[in-house]
Amino acid sequence: MFADVGVLNYWTYLLGAIFIIMVPGPNTFFVLKTGAAHGIRMGYLAAFGVFVGDAVLMFLSYAGVATLIKTTPVLFNLVRYLGAMYLFYLGVKMLWSVIRQQGGQHAHGAEQGSKILRRALTLSLTNPKAILFYVSFFVQFIDVKSATPGLAFLILAVTLELVSFIYLSFLIVSGSLVTRFVGSRKNLVKLGNSLIGLVFVGFAARLASLQS
């Protein structure tokens, strides 16, 4: 499928993309938390930020910028530490909001939406593991000798975004339903926020120790 436009082993790529997207990561947990805490609409706003961030990284990968970052230790480390610091900041902020029993509900409306979108974008764009993925994974399924390598890359990118949309939609809806089910059980909500905060701190530590 799509072999005539330079895509190699499309179904293998699709299967690999599904498994990779389903591996838990900072973006996944952020979208899940947003959908559970703020509802389906805000959950999709967070997912939109992830989609835009991934699209930017995929374009940079195609343009060769991602390869430059991968092969230049200074640039790689800069992105790595920025991402680790931001994850640590989000994790500590979640834990602190639980301690103060605010639950992160102090912002509303457009201000809240703007913060969610900005955080989702930042999480995506400061993830060096995503950059390495786009550099190493995409090239395995593109025939560089094809007359239309750009079209092949676009097909793979759109496929990845569609798979991500389906999976994140499941997380958003299920997270919102779980919140409705637990209702006003504040202790359970606080426990969930605490666990996700700890997960973000763990991601920060792992990202900071990632080797270039």
Short mmCIF file of C-alpha atoms in Angstrom, two decimals, residues 45-174:
data_model
loop_
_atom_site.label_atom_id
_atom_site.label_comp_id
_atom_site.label_asym_id
_atom_site.label_seq_id
_atom_site.Cartn_x
_atom_site.Cartn_y
_atom_site.Cartn_z
CA LEU A 45 -7.47 21.20 23.45
CA ALA A 46 -4.52 19.49 25.13
CA ALA A 47 -4.54 16.83 22.40
CA PHE A 48 -4.52 19.58 19.77
CA GLY A 49 -1.38 21.02 21.34
CA VAL A 50 0.23 17.57 21.13
CA PHE A 51 -0.81 17.21 17.46
CA VAL A 52 0.68 20.60 16.56
CA GLY A 53 3.88 19.87 18.44
CA ASP A 54 4.25 16.48 16.76
CA ALA A 55 3.56 18.04 13.36
CA VAL A 56 6.32 20.60 13.95
CA LEU A 57 8.78 17.87 14.99
CA MET A 58 7.88 15.77 11.96
CA PHE A 59 8.45 18.75 9.66
CA LEU A 60 11.80 19.48 11.32
CA SER A 61 12.72 15.84 10.88
CA TYR A 62 11.93 16.04 7.17
CA ALA A 63 13.84 19.31 6.86
CA GLY A 64 16.91 17.77 8.48
CA VAL A 65 16.88 19.87 11.64
CA ALA A 66 16.11 16.84 13.82
CA THR A 67 19.11 15.01 12.37
CA LEU A 68 21.29 18.01 13.26
CA ILE A 69 20.04 17.94 16.84
CA LYS A 70 20.62 14.19 17.04
CA THR A 71 24.21 14.45 15.77
CA THR A 72 25.14 17.58 17.77
CA PRO A 73 25.59 16.76 21.47
CA VAL A 74 25.27 20.38 22.62
CA LEU A 75 21.92 20.91 20.91
CA PHE A 76 20.66 17.51 22.01
CA ASN A 77 21.60 18.19 25.64
CA LEU A 78 20.01 21.64 25.51
CA VAL A 79 16.68 20.21 24.37
CA ARG A 80 17.02 17.32 26.82
CA TYR A 81 17.56 19.51 29.88
CA LEU A 82 14.86 21.99 28.88
CA GLY A 83 12.41 19.13 28.58
CA ALA A 84 13.50 17.60 31.89
CA MET A 85 13.18 20.93 33.73
CA TYR A 86 9.71 21.54 32.32
CA LEU A 87 8.51 18.04 33.25
CA PHE A 88 9.93 18.50 36.75
CA TYR A 89 8.18 21.87 37.03
CA LEU A 90 4.82 20.40 36.01
CA GLY A 91 5.22 17.44 38.36
CA VAL A 92 6.11 19.59 41.36
CA LYS A 93 3.29 22.01 40.54
CA MET A 94 0.76 19.15 40.51
CA LEU A 95 2.03 17.84 43.84
CA TRP A 96 1.99 21.32 45.35
CA SER A 97 -1.59 21.92 44.20
CA VAL A 98 -2.61 18.67 45.93
CA ILE A 99 -0.87 19.75 49.14
CA ARG A 100 -2.66 23.08 49.04
CA GLN A 101 -5.89 21.25 48.10
CA GLN A 102 -6.45 23.44 45.06
CA GLY A 103 -6.55 20.63 42.53
CA GLY A 104 -5.48 23.02 39.79
CA GLN A 105 -9.02 24.42 39.42
CA HIS A 106 -8.21 28.10 39.99
CA ALA A 107 -8.07 29.06 36.30
CA HIS A 108 -11.16 29.23 34.10
CA GLY A 109 -12.28 29.90 30.57
CA ALA A 110 -9.90 31.28 27.97
CA GLU A 111 -7.06 31.63 30.49
CA GLN A 112 -7.30 27.96 31.44
CA GLY A 113 -7.48 26.88 27.79
CA SER A 114 -4.45 28.98 26.91
CA LYS A 115 -2.40 27.39 29.69
CA ILE A 116 -3.41 23.88 28.69
CA LEU A 117 -2.55 24.47 25.03
CA ARG A 118 0.78 26.08 25.90
CA ARG A 119 1.76 23.23 28.23
CA ALA A 120 0.84 20.56 25.69
CA LEU A 121 2.88 22.30 22.99
CA THR A 122 5.86 22.72 25.29
CA LEU A 123 5.75 19.06 26.33
CA SER A 124 5.80 17.97 22.69
CA LEU A 125 8.50 20.34 21.48
CA THR A 126 10.92 19.68 24.35
CA ASN A 127 10.87 15.90 24.01
CA PRO A 128 14.20 14.80 22.47
CA LYS A 129 13.07 11.17 22.45
CA ALA A 130 10.36 12.18 19.98
CA ILE A 131 12.99 13.83 17.80
CA LEU A 132 15.09 10.67 17.83
CA PHE A 133 11.99 8.65 17.00
CA TYR A 134 11.10 10.73 13.96
CA VAL A 135 14.66 10.58 12.67
CA SER A 136 15.17 6.85 13.15
CA PHE A 137 11.69 5.45 12.58
CA PHE A 138 10.39 7.35 9.56
CA VAL A 139 13.43 6.80 7.38
CA GLN A 140 12.97 3.02 7.55
CA PHE A 141 9.71 3.28 5.62
CA ILE A 142 10.57 5.84 2.95
CA ASP A 143 12.15 4.94 -0.38
CA VAL A 144 14.68 7.75 -0.77
CA LYS A 145 15.03 6.86 -4.45
CA SER A 146 11.35 7.55 -5.04
CA ALA A 147 10.31 10.55 -7.12
CA THR A 148 7.98 11.70 -4.31
CA PRO A 149 9.71 11.20 -0.92
CA GLY A 150 7.89 14.25 0.44
CA LEU A 151 4.50 12.68 -0.29
CA ALA A 152 5.61 9.43 1.34
CA PHE A 153 6.67 11.35 4.45
CA LEU A 154 3.32 13.18 4.49
CA ILE A 155 1.39 9.88 4.33
CA LEU A 156 3.38 8.47 7.24
CA ALA A 157 2.94 11.68 9.25
CA VAL A 158 -0.83 11.81 8.69
CA THR A 159 -1.11 8.14 9.62
CA LEU A 160 0.72 8.76 12.89
CA GLU A 161 -1.48 11.75 13.72
CA LEU A 162 -4.67 9.74 13.03
CA VAL A 163 -3.53 6.89 15.27
CA SER A 164 -2.61 9.42 17.96
CA PHE A 165 -6.01 11.12 17.61
CA ILE A 166 -7.88 7.83 18.08
CA TYR A 167 -5.82 6.82 21.11
CA LEU A 168 -5.93 10.23 22.79
CA SER A 169 -9.69 10.41 22.14
CA PHE A 170 -10.06 7.16 24.06
CA LEU A 171 -8.03 8.57 26.96
CA ILE A 172 -9.96 11.85 27.00
CA VAL A 173 -13.40 10.23 27.00
CA SER A 174 -12.49 7.50 29.48
#
